[in-house]
Tab-separated table of C-alpha atoms in Angstrom:
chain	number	residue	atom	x	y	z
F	1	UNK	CA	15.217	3.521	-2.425
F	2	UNK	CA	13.594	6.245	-0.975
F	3	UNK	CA	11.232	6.427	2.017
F	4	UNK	CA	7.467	7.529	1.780
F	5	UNK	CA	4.614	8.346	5.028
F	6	UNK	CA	1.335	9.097	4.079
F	7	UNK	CA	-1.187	9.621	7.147
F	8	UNK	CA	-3.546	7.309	7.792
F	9	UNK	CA	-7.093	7.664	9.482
F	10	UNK	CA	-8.205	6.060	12.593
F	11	UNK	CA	-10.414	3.781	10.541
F	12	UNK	CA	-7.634	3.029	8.313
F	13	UNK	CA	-5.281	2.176	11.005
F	14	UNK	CA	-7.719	-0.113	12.758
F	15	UNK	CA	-8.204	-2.039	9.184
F	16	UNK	CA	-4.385	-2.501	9.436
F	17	UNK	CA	-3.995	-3.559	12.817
F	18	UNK	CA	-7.353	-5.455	13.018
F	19	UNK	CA	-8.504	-6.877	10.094
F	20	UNK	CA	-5.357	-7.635	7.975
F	21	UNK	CA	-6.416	-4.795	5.174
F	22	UNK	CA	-3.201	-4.640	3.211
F	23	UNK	CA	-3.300	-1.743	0.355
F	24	UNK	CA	-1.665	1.518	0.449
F	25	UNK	CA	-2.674	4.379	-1.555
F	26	UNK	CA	-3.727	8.287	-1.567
F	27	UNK	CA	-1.460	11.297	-0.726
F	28	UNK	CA	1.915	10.353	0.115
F	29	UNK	CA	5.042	12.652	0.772
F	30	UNK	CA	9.041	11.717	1.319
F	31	UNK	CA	10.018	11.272	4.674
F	32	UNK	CA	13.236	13.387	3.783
F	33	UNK	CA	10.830	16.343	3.400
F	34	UNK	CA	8.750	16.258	6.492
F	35	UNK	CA	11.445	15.387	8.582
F	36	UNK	CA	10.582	18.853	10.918
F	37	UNK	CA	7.171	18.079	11.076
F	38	UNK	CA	6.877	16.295	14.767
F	39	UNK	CA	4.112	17.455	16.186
F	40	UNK	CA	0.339	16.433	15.749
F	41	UNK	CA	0.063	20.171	14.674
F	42	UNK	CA	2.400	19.958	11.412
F	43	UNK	CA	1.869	16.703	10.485
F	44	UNK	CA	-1.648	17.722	9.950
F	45	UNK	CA	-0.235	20.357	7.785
F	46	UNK	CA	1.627	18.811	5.806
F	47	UNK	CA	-0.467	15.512	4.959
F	48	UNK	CA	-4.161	17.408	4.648
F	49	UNK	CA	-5.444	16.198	7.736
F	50	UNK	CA	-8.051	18.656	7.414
F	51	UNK	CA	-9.835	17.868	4.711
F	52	UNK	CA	-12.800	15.590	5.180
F	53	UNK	CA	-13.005	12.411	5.567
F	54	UNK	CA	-9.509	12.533	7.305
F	55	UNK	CA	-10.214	11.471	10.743
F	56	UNK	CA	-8.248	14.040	12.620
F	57	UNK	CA	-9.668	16.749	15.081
F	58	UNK	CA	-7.362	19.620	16.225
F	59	UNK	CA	-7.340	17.771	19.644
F	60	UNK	CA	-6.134	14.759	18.571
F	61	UNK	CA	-3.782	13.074	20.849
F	62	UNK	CA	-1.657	11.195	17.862
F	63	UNK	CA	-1.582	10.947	14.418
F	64	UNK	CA	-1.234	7.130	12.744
F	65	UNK	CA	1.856	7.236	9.755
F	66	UNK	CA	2.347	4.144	7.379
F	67	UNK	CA	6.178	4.518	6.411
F	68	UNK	CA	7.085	2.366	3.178
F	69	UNK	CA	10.274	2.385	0.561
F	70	UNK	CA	9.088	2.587	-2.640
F	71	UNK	CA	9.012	-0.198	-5.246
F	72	UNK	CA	9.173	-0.478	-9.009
F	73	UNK	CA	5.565	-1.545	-9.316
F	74	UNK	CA	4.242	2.041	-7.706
F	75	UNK	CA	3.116	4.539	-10.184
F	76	UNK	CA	2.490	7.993	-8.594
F	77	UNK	CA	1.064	11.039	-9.779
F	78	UNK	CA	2.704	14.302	-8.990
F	79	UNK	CA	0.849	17.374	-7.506
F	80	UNK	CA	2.749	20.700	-7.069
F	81	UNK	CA	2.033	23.634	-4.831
F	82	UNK	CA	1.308	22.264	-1.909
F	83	UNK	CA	4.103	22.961	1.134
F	84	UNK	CA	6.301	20.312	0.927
F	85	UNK	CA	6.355	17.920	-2.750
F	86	UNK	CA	3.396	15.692	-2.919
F	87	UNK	CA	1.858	12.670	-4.817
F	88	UNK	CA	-0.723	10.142	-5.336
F	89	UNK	CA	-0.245	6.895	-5.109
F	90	UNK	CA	-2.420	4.951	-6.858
F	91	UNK	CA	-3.702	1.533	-4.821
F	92	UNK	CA	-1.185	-0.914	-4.145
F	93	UNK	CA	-0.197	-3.798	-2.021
F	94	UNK	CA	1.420	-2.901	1.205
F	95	UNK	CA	5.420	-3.314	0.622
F	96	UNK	CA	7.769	-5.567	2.546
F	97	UNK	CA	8.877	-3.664	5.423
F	98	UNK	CA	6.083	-1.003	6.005
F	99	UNK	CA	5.921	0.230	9.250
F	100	UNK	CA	2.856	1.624	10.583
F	101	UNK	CA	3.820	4.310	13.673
F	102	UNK	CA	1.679	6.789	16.325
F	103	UNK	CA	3.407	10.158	16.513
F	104	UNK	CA	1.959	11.215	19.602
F	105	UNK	CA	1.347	15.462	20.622
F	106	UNK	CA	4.200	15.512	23.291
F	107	UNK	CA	6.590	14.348	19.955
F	108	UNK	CA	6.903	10.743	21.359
F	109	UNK	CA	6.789	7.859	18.729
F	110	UNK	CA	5.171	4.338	18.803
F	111	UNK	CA	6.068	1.649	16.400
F	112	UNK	CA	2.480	-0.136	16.132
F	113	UNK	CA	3.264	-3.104	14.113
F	114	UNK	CA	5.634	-4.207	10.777
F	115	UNK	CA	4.504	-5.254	7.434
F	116	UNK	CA	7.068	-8.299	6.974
F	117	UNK	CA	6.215	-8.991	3.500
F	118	UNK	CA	3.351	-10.891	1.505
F	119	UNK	CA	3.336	-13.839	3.766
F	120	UNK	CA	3.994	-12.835	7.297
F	121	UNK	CA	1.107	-9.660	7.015
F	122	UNK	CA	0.867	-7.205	9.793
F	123	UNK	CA	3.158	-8.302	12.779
F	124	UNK	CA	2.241	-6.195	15.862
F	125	UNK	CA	4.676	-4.683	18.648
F	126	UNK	CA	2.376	-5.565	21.280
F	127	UNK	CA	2.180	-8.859	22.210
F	128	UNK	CA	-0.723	-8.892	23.677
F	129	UNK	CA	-2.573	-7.765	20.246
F	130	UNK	CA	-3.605	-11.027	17.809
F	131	UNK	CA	-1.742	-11.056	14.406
F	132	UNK	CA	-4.669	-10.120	11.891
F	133	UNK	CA	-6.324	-12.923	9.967
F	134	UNK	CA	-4.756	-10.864	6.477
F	135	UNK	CA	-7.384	-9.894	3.361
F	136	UNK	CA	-7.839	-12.738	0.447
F	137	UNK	CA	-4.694	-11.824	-2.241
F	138	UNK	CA	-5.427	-10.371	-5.200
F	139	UNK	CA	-3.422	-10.631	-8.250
F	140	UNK	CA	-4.553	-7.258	-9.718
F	141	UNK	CA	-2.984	-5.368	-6.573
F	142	UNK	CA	0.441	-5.740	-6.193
F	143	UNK	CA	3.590	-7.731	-8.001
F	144	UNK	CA	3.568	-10.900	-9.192
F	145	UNK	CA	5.713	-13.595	-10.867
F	146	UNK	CA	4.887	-17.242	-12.555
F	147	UNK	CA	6.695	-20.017	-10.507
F	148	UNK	CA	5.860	-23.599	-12.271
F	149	UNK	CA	3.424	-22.120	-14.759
F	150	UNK	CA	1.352	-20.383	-12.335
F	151	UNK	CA	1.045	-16.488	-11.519
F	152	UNK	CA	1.014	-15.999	-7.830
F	153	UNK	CA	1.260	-13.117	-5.679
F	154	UNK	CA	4.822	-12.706	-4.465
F	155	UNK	CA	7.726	-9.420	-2.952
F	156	UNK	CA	11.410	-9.885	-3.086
F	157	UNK	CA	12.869	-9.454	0.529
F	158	UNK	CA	16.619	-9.802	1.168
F	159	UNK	CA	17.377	-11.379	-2.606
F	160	UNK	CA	14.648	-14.053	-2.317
F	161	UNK	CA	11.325	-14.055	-3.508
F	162	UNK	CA	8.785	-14.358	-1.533
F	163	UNK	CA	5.689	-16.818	-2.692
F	164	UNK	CA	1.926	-16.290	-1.239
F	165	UNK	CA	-1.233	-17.657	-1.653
F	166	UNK	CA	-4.700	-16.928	0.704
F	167	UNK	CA	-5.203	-20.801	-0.079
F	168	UNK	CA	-3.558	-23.763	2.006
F	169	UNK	CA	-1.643	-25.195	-0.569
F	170	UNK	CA	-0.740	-28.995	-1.085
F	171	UNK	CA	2.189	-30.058	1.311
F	172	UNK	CA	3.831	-30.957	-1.070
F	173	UNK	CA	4.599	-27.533	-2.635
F	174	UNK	CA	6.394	-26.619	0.236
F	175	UNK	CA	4.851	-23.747	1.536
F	176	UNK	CA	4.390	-22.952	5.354
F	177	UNK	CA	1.645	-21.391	7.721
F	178	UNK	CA	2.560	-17.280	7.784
F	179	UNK	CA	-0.237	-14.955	8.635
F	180	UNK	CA	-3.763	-16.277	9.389
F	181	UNK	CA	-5.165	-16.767	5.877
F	182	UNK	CA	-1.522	-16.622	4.156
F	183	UNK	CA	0.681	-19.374	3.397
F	184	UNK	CA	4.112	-18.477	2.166
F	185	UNK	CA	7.602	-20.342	0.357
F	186	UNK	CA	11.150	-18.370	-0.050
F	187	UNK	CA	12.602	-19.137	-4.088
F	188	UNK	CA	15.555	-18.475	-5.645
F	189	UNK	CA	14.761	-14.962	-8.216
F	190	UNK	CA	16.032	-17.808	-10.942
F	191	UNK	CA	13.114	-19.763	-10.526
F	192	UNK	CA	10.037	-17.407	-11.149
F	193	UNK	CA	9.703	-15.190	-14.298
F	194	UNK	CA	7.153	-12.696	-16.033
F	195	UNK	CA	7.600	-10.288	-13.260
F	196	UNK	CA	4.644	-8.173	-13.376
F	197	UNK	CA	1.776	-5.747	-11.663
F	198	UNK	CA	-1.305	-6.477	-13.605
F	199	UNK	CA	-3.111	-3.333	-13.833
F	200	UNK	CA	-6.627	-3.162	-14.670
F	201	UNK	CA	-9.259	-0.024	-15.764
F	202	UNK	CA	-12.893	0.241	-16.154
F	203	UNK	CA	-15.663	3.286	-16.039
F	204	UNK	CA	-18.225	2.829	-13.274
F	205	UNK	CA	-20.637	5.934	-13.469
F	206	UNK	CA	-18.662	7.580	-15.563
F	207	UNK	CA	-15.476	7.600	-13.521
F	208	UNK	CA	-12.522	5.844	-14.207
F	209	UNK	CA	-11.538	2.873	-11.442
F	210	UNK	CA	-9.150	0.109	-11.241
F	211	UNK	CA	-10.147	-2.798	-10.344
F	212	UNK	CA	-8.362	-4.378	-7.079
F	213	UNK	CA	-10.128	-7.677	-7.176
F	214	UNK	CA	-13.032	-9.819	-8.652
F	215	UNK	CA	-14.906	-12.330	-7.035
F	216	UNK	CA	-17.371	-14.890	-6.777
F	217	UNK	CA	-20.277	-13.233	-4.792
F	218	UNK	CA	-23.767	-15.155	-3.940
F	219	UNK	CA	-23.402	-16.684	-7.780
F	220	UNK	CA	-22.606	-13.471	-8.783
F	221	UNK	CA	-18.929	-11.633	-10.371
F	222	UNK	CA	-18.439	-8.636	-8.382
F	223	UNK	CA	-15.378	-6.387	-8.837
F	224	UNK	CA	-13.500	-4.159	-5.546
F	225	UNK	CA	-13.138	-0.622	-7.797
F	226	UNK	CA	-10.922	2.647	-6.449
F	227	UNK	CA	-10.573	5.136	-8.064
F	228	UNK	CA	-8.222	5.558	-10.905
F	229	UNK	CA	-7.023	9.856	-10.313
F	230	UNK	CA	-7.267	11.547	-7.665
F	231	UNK	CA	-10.445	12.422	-7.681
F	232	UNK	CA	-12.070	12.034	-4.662
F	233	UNK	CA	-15.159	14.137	-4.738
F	234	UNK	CA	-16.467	12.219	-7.774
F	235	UNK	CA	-15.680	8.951	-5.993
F	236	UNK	CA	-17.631	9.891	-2.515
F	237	UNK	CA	-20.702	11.526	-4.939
F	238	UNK	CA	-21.080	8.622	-6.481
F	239	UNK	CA	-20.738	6.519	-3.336
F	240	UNK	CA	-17.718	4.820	-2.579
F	241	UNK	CA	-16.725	3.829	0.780
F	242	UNK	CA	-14.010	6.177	2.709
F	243	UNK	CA	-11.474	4.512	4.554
F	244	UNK	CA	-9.682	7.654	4.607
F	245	UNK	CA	-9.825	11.172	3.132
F	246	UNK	CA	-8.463	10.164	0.011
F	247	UNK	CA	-8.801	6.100	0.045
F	248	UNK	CA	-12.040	5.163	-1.342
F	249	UNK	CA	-13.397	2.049	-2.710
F	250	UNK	CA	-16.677	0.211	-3.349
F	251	UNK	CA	-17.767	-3.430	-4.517
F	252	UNK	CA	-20.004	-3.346	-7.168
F	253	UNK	CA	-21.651	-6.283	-10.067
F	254	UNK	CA	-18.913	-6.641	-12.426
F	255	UNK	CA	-21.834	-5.726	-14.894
F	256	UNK	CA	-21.591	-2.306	-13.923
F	257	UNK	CA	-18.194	-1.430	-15.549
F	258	UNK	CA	-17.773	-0.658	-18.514
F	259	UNK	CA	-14.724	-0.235	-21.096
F	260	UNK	CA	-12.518	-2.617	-19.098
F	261	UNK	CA	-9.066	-2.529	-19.784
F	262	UNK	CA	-5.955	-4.624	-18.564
F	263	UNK	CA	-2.075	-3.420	-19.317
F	264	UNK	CA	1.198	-5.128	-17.811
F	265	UNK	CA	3.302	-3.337	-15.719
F	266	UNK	CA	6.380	-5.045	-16.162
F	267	UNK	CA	9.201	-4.959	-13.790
F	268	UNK	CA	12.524	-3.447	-15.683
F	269	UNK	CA	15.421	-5.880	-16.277
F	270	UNK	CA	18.134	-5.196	-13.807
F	271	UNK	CA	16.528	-3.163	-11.334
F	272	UNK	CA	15.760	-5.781	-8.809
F	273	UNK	CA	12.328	-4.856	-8.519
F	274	UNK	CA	13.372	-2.312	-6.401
F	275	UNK	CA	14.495	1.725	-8.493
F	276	UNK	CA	13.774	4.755	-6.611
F	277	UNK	CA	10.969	6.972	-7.007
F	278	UNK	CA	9.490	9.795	-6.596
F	279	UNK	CA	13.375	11.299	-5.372
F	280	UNK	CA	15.363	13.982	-5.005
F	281	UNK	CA	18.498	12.055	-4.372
F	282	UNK	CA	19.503	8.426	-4.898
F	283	UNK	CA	20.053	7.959	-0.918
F	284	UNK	CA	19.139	5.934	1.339
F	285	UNK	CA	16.467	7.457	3.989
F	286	UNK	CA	16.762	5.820	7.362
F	287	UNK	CA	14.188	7.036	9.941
F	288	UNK	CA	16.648	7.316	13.050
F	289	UNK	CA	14.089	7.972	15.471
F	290	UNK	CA	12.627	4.573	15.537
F	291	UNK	CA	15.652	3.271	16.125
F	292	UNK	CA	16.518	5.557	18.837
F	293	UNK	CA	13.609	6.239	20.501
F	294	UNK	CA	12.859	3.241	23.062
F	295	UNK	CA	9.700	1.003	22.121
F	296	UNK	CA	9.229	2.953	18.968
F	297	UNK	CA	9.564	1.806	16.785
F	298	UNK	CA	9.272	5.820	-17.512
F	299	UNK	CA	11.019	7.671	-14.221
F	300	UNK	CA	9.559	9.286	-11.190
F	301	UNK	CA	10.003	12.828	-10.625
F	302	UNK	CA	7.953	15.487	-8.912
F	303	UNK	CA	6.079	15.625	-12.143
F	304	UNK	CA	2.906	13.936	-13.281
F	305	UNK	CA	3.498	10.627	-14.709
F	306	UNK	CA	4.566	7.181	-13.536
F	307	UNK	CA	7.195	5.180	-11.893
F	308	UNK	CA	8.878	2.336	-12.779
């Protein structure tokens, strides 16, 4: 596997830590590559922080990271020239054992809180901060599997797979309290099949969106829409929401889309839902100083195209 960061805004790290927001997506870079950049100064170098929308100031006292390993259900799209190798990730879930960190100007490091997987949501370092009552799931953002005939959101941590639902289940499915709004159940990998990311286009205003989710709204269907490319111009002019400089999304009448389009993403046999990409190597990246600082803590390529 192979570790990613990708920068996150102020407003993006308070929906993480505060209201259980649970998507990753935008400009992301390997954590093998950026491994000099330690101060609040070249981190904003090397992740944008410039541009708009961003967050940062130049007297910033920190600067939020989300580290994650990849996963067979990203899909990336490569974007040369830049200083160090960079890609777009288009919208996902939040992986199983994310870790959302404050690299502060002196070059200190805070581990803020861990992304334990599906069911357990953001688990803060401080004690004193409230676990986050975690987002409604979404089965068009992020991997799932059928267990008894049902699709169901779900990650594989430690060889298991992880069940989840934003619904209390009946008891006697056997699934217990994780997160506020998740309920979760460990399985065997032999009992769920149809392993899959269900990925699903539209055109809203003439731009091409996913949509993340589709609900029931005041009697009406309403769909959550980001945007497909990385295009983020055409996504703020035509109104979206920006959580970030490049995370942007807007709920709008399911009426509004047009040419809607569903493929499945299918995880590949034998790869244990978990092949590296993007990479340069087939190593593993540990981040040693979160463990050593105290309290702190087709195939991907550098070209365009997808992973997994």
């Amino acid at each position: 596997m192979t570790l990613l960061q990708k920068a996150v805004s102020p407003r993006l790290s308070r929906a993480y830590l505060e209201e259980g927001y649970d998507r990753v997506g935008g400009h992301v870079v390997r954590v093998a590559d950026v491994r000099f950049a330690r101060s609040v100064t070249d981190l904003a170098a090397v992740h944008g922080l410039h541009a708009p929308g961003s967050g940062w100031t130049a007297d910033a006292a920190w600067v939020d990271l989300l580290r994650f390993d990849t996963t067979w259900a990203m899909r990336y799209l490569g974007e040369p020239g830049f200083a160090v190798p960079l890609w777009w990730l288009l919208p996902t879930r939040v992986p199983p054992g994310a870790q959302l960190v404050r690299r502060y100007a002196d070059g200190g490091l805070e581990l803020l809180a861990r992304y334990g997987h599906v069911g357990t949501g953001w688990m803060p370092t401080d004690r004193e901060r409230p676990a986050p009552v975690m987002a409604p799931l979404s089965v068009c953002a992020g991997p799932v599997v059928r267990w008894r005939g049902t699709h169901i959101e779900a990650d594989l941590v430690d060889g298991s797979v992880i069940l989840a639902t934003s619904t209390e289940p009946d008891p006697t499915q056997g699934f217990w309290p994780g997160a506020p709004g998740r309920w979760y159940r460990q399985v065997d990998p032999s009992e769920v099949d149809d392993v899959l990311v269900l990925d699903v286009t539209a055109t809203w205003r003439g731009l091409r969106v996913r949509v993340v989710d589709q609900v029931l709204r005041d009697g009406r269907q309403v769909a959550h829409i980001v945007p497909a490319a990385d295009d983020v111009d055409a996504a703020r002019g035509r109104g979206m929401r920006a959580l970030d400089a490049d995370v942007l999304d807007a709920w709008v009448d399911l009426d509004e889309l047009a040419v809607l389009r569903s493929q499945r993403l299918e995880a590949p046999a034998g790869a244990h839902w978990q092949p590296p990409a993007p990479a340069h190597d087939d190593s593993p990246l540990p981040v040693p100083e979160l463990e050593a600082e105290p309290g702190a803590e087709g195939a991907a390529g550098p070209s365009t195209g997808t992973a997994g």
